[in-house]
Coordinates of C-alpha atoms in Angstrom, one line a residue:
M1162 CA 39.3 105.1 135.5
T1163 CA 42.2 106.8 133.9
E1164 CA 45.7 107.3 135.2
A1165 CA 47.3 110.8 135.1
V1166 CA 50.9 110.9 134.1
F1167 CA 53.0 113.8 135.4
R1168 CA 56.4 114.7 133.9
E1169 CA 58.8 117.5 134.6
T1170 CA 59.0 119.8 131.6
T1171 CA 62.8 119.8 131.9
A1172 CA 62.8 116.0 131.6
E1173 CA 61.8 116.3 127.9
P1174 CA 64.6 118.3 126.2
S1175 CA 63.5 120.3 123.2
T1176 CA 65.5 120.7 120.1
R1177 CA 65.6 124.2 118.7
S1178 CA 65.3 124.4 114.9
V1179 CA 67.6 126.5 112.7
P1180 CA 66.7 128.4 109.5
L1181 CA 67.4 126.3 106.4
S1182 CA 68.3 127.0 102.8
H1183 CA 67.8 124.5 100.0
L1184 CA 71.5 124.3 99.3
S1185 CA 74.8 125.3 101.1
L1186 CA 77.4 125.9 98.3
E1187 CA 81.0 125.8 99.4
L1188 CA 83.2 127.9 97.2
G1189 CA 86.5 126.6 98.6
H1190 CA 88.4 125.0 101.5
L1191 CA 92.0 126.1 101.2
Y1192 CA 95.0 125.8 103.5
M1193 CA 97.5 128.4 104.4
E1194 CA 100.0 127.2 101.8
D1195 CA 97.4 128.0 99.2
F1196 CA 97.2 131.6 100.5
E1197 CA 101.0 131.8 100.6
E1198 CA 101.0 131.7 96.8
G1199 CA 99.3 135.1 96.7
P1200 CA 96.4 136.6 94.7
D1201 CA 97.1 134.6 91.6
R1202 CA 96.5 131.3 93.3
L1203 CA 93.1 132.5 94.6
R1204 CA 92.3 134.0 91.2
R1205 CA 92.9 130.6 89.5
H1206 CA 90.8 128.8 92.1
F1207 CA 87.8 131.0 91.7
A1208 CA 88.0 130.9 87.9
R1209 CA 87.8 127.1 88.1
V1210 CA 85.0 127.3 90.7
R1211 CA 82.7 129.7 88.9
P1212 CA 81.3 127.4 86.1
W1213 CA 80.5 124.6 88.6
V1214 CA 78.8 127.1 90.9
D1215 CA 76.5 128.1 88.0
A1216 CA 75.8 124.4 87.4
A1217 CA 75.0 123.7 91.1
R1218 CA 72.6 126.6 91.2
A1219 CA 70.8 125.3 88.1
E1220 CA 70.6 121.9 89.6
A1221 CA 69.2 123.3 92.8
A1222 CA 66.5 125.2 90.8
V1223 CA 65.4 121.9 89.3
R1224 CA 65.1 120.3 92.7
A1225 CA 63.0 123.3 93.9
T1226 CA 60.3 122.3 91.4
G1227 CA 59.6 125.7 90.0
R1228 CA 60.2 127.8 93.1
R1229 CA 63.2 130.0 93.6
P1230 CA 65.7 128.0 95.6
R1231 CA 67.4 129.4 98.7
I1232 CA 71.1 129.1 98.2
S1233 CA 73.9 130.3 100.5
T1234 CA 77.6 130.2 99.8
C1235 CA 80.4 129.6 102.3
F1236 CA 84.2 129.4 102.4
L1237 CA 86.4 127.5 105.0
I1238 CA 89.8 128.8 106.0
D1239 CA 92.3 126.5 107.8
D1240 CA 93.5 128.2 111.0
Y1241 CA 93.6 125.0 112.9
F1242 CA 96.7 123.2 111.5
T1243 CA 98.6 126.3 110.5
R1244 CA 98.4 130.0 111.3
F1245 CA 99.4 132.3 108.5
S1246 CA 99.1 136.0 108.0
S1247 CA 96.1 137.6 109.7
P1248 CA 92.4 138.1 109.0
A1249 CA 93.1 141.8 108.4
D1250 CA 95.3 140.9 105.5
L1251 CA 93.8 137.7 104.2
V1252 CA 90.1 138.1 104.3
P1253 CA 89.9 141.3 102.2
L1254 CA 92.1 139.6 99.6
L1255 CA 89.9 136.5 99.5
L1256 CA 86.7 138.6 99.1
A1257 CA 88.2 140.7 96.4
E1258 CA 89.3 137.7 94.3
A1259 CA 85.9 136.1 94.7
E1260 CA 84.2 139.3 93.6
R1261 CA 86.6 139.5 90.6
A1262 CA 85.2 136.0 89.5
G1263 CA 81.6 137.2 90.0
L1264 CA 81.1 135.3 93.2
V1265 CA 79.8 136.3 96.6
I1266 CA 80.9 134.6 99.8
D1267 CA 78.0 134.8 102.2
Y1268 CA 79.6 133.0 105.2
L1269 CA 83.2 132.7 106.2
A1270 CA 84.3 129.9 108.6
R1271 CA 87.4 129.1 110.5
E1272 CA 88.4 125.4 110.6
S1273 CA 89.3 125.7 114.3
G1274 CA 85.6 126.4 114.9
C1275 CA 84.8 122.9 113.9
A1276 CA 86.9 121.7 116.8
V1277 CA 85.7 124.2 119.4
A1278 CA 83.1 127.0 118.8
D1279 CA 82.1 129.4 121.6
K1280 CA 83.6 127.0 124.2
V1281 CA 81.5 124.1 122.9
P1282 CA 83.8 121.1 122.0
L1283 CA 82.1 120.3 118.7
A1284 CA 84.6 117.7 117.5
E1285 CA 84.6 115.9 120.8
S1286 CA 80.8 115.9 121.0
V1287 CA 80.6 114.3 117.5
S1288 CA 83.3 111.7 118.4
H1289 CA 81.0 110.5 121.2
R1290 CA 78.3 109.9 118.6
L1291 CA 80.4 107.5 116.5
V1292 CA 78.8 104.1 116.1
E1293 CA 81.1 101.6 114.4
S1294 CA 79.5 99.2 111.9
P1295 CA 81.0 95.8 112.8
P1296 CA 81.5 93.6 109.8
P1297 CA 79.6 90.3 109.8
G1298 CA 81.5 87.6 111.6
T1299 CA 83.7 89.9 113.7
Y1300 CA 83.9 89.5 117.5
G1301 CA 84.9 92.9 118.7
L1302 CA 88.5 91.9 119.5
R1303 CA 89.8 95.3 118.3
P1304 CA 89.4 98.2 120.8
P1305 CA 86.5 100.6 119.9
V1306 CA 87.1 103.8 117.9
G1307 CA 86.8 105.9 121.1
V1308 CA 90.1 104.2 122.2
T1309 CA 92.0 103.8 119.0
G1310 CA 91.0 107.0 117.2
W1311 CA 90.6 105.0 114.0
L1312 CA 87.4 104.3 112.0
A1313 CA 87.1 101.8 109.1
N1314 CA 84.4 101.0 106.5
G1315 CA 84.8 97.3 106.9
E1316 CA 86.9 94.5 108.3
R1317 CA 90.6 95.1 108.7
T1318 CA 93.4 92.7 107.9
P1319 CA 93.9 90.5 111.0
S1320 CA 97.1 91.4 112.8
A1321 CA 100.0 89.0 112.4
G1322 CA 100.7 86.8 115.4
T1323 CA 100.0 83.5 117.1
T1324 CA 97.2 82.3 119.3
R1325 CA 99.8 80.8 121.6
A1326 CA 103.5 80.2 121.8
M1327 CA 105.1 78.0 119.1
T1328 CA 101.9 77.8 117.0
T1329 CA 101.6 78.7 113.3
A1330 CA 101.0 82.3 112.6
T1331 CA 97.5 83.4 111.4
A1332 CA 97.3 83.3 107.6
W1333 CA 97.1 86.7 105.9
R1334 CA 93.6 87.8 104.9
P1335 CA 92.8 91.0 102.9
P1336 CA 90.7 93.8 104.4
H1337 CA 87.1 93.8 103.2
E1338 CA 84.6 96.7 102.7
T1339 CA 81.3 96.0 104.5
A1340 CA 79.2 97.4 101.6
A1341 CA 81.5 96.2 98.8
R1342 CA 80.2 95.7 95.3
R1343 CA 82.1 92.6 94.3
H1344 CA 85.5 94.3 95.0
S1345 CA 86.3 96.3 98.1
V1346 CA 87.4 99.9 98.5
F1347 CA 88.6 99.6 102.0
L1348 CA 89.3 102.8 104.1
D1349 CA 90.8 103.1 107.5
I1350 CA 90.6 106.7 108.9
E1351 CA 92.7 108.4 111.6
L1352 CA 90.3 110.7 113.4
W1353 CA 92.8 112.2 115.9
D1354 CA 96.2 111.8 117.4
N1355 CA 97.7 112.8 120.8
D1356 CA 100.9 114.4 121.6
K1357 CA 103.2 113.5 124.6
E1358 CA 101.1 115.7 126.9
G1359 CA 97.9 114.0 125.8
H1360 CA 96.6 117.0 123.8
R1361 CA 94.3 115.7 121.0
T1362 CA 94.7 117.0 117.5
W1363 CA 91.7 116.3 115.3
S1364 CA 92.3 115.1 111.7
C1365 CA 91.3 117.0 108.6
P1366 CA 88.6 114.4 107.6
F1367 CA 87.0 114.5 111.0
L1368 CA 86.8 118.3 111.1
A1369 CA 85.4 118.2 107.6
A1370 CA 82.7 115.8 108.8
V1371 CA 81.8 118.2 111.6
W1372 CA 81.7 121.0 109.0
Q1373 CA 79.3 119.1 106.9
L1374 CA 77.0 118.4 109.9
A1375 CA 77.0 122.1 110.7
R1376 CA 76.1 123.0 107.1
L1377 CA 73.3 120.4 107.2
G1378 CA 71.8 122.0 110.3
L1379 CA 72.3 118.8 112.4
L1380 CA 74.6 119.9 115.2
R1381 CA 73.1 120.7 118.6
N1382 CA 74.4 121.2 122.2
E1383 CA 71.8 120.3 124.7
G1384 CA 69.2 121.0 122.1
E1385 CA 70.6 124.4 121.1
P1386 CA 72.2 125.1 117.7
V1387 CA 75.9 125.5 117.6
L1388 CA 78.3 127.3 115.2
A1389 CA 75.7 130.0 114.6
P1390 CA 76.7 132.7 112.2
R1391 CA 77.5 136.2 113.5
P1392 CA 77.0 139.3 111.4
W1393 CA 80.2 141.2 110.7
S1394 CA 79.6 144.9 110.5
S1395 CA 82.6 146.4 112.3
G1396 CA 84.6 147.2 109.1
D1397 CA 88.2 146.2 109.5
F1398 CA 89.1 142.6 110.3
P1399 CA 91.2 141.8 113.4
R1400 CA 94.9 141.0 113.3
D1401 CA 94.5 137.8 115.3
W1402 CA 92.6 134.8 114.2
D1403 CA 91.3 134.2 117.7
E1404 CA 89.5 137.5 117.6
L1405 CA 87.5 136.4 114.6
P1406 CA 84.2 134.6 115.3
P1407 CA 84.1 130.9 114.2
L1408 CA 81.5 131.7 111.6
L1409 CA 80.9 135.1 110.0
Q1410 CA 77.9 136.3 108.0
L1411 CA 79.4 138.7 105.5
N1412 CA 76.3 139.2 103.3
T1413 CA 73.4 140.7 105.3
S1414 CA 70.9 139.5 102.6
A1415 CA 72.2 135.9 102.5
A1416 CA 70.0 132.9 102.7
P1417 CA 70.4 130.8 105.8
F1418 CA 73.8 129.2 106.4
S1419 CA 72.5 125.6 107.0
A1420 CA 70.6 123.8 104.3
Y1421 CA 68.9 120.6 103.3
R1422 CA 71.8 119.6 101.1
T1423 CA 75.4 120.7 100.6
C1424 CA 77.7 120.9 97.6
S1425 CA 81.4 121.7 97.8
V1426 CA 83.6 122.7 94.9
L1427 CA 87.1 121.6 95.7
P1428 CA 90.5 120.8 94.1
N1429 CA 90.7 117.1 93.4
R1430 CA 93.4 116.6 96.1
F1431 CA 90.4 116.6 98.5
V1432 CA 89.0 113.4 97.1
P1433 CA 90.5 111.1 99.7
V1434 CA 89.5 113.5 102.5
E1435 CA 85.9 113.7 101.4
H1436 CA 85.7 109.9 100.9
A1437 CA 86.7 109.7 104.6
V1438 CA 84.0 112.3 105.4
R1439 CA 81.3 110.1 103.9
V1440 CA 82.5 107.1 105.9
I1441 CA 82.4 109.1 109.1
L1442 CA 78.9 110.5 108.4
D1443 CA 77.6 107.0 107.7
Q1444 CA 78.8 105.9 111.2
T1445 CA 77.6 109.0 113.2
D1446 CA 74.5 108.8 115.3
V1447 CA 73.1 112.3 114.4
D1448 CA 70.9 114.2 116.9
S1449 CA 67.5 112.6 116.3
G1450 CA 65.6 115.8 117.1
A1451 CA 67.5 117.8 114.6
L1452 CA 67.4 115.1 112.0
R1453 CA 63.6 114.8 112.3
Q1454 CA 63.1 118.6 112.1
V1455 CA 65.1 118.9 108.9
T1456 CA 63.5 115.8 107.3
E1457 CA 60.0 117.0 108.0
R1458 CA 60.6 120.5 106.8
A1459 CA 62.2 119.3 103.6
T1460 CA 59.2 117.1 102.9
R1461 CA 56.7 119.9 103.6
E1462 CA 58.6 122.1 101.1
G1463 CA 58.4 119.4 98.5
T1464 CA 62.1 118.7 98.4
P1465 CA 62.6 115.5 100.4
V1466 CA 66.1 114.6 101.5
P1467 CA 67.7 111.1 101.5
D1468 CA 67.5 109.2 104.8
A1469 CA 71.3 108.7 104.8
V1470 CA 73.0 112.0 105.9
A1471 CA 76.1 111.3 103.7
D1472 CA 73.7 111.2 100.6
R1473 CA 72.7 114.8 101.4
V1474 CA 76.3 115.8 100.6
A1475 CA 77.6 116.4 97.0
Y1476 CA 80.9 117.5 95.5
V1477 CA 82.6 118.8 92.4
F1478 CA 86.3 118.1 92.2
Y1479 CA 88.2 120.1 89.6
A1480 CA 91.7 119.1 88.3
G1481 CA 94.7 121.3 88.2
L1482 CA 95.9 123.6 91.0

């Protein structure tokens, strides 16, 4: 005798897949002070970027094992921390200088879209998925990351103080990286802060981690993809940043925005930010359905991806500017 099991179809949420390239290649992530310097600053940036773009494309071709790799390019503009100029003035300048260097920007993103996109609070959603890795021997005396807004890659230095009045203060002990190789590289990351009214401002490293998850095709809201690219075919760009979609597809023939792997070509001042991004990714419980889809598809294509999400992310840091 067998037992029939009945389930509501809505009780089993489905995860919708997204198109995937082999590589998402970021051509820049500049702030408004960079754009304030004018066309020369952008020209120098893209001149530095171009050789590394060629190298990244060649490396992607090797990974594709004889097949033509699908590669899309993207560029991230900071409109979250500072508002400068307007899309109508800035975007055509950006595209012109990229073209001058022989580069094509397929997708253009606004950093504010990593905080909230189409009314979906992406950053807040990812913050709820943070899972701290407690160092061995710790007892959870420090409040969790959801309360403090700080995330570390190891054990912090104990706070100075006494266990009870008139006793000897605790001896100083250095911080310790959980995965240290003999010597520690300890990092403690501020993910957000709050103003007097309680409004939360997300940090650059945390928004950059959300950006990487989007490029890796691993963000979902109730099973649905988020930060989806929208084609831009209306000609002139708007005067207000809020009138520009969070993610634009500028090249109609571009490969998919999200990819199995990412590579970002950035000025070397981004090294500490991206170190923080890797720590955040290592302690994020990524949507299991999206993770499984990407892993299985990559394997079927003969380009398997690392189990660790952070290891799917690569960088080139250039000196100078």
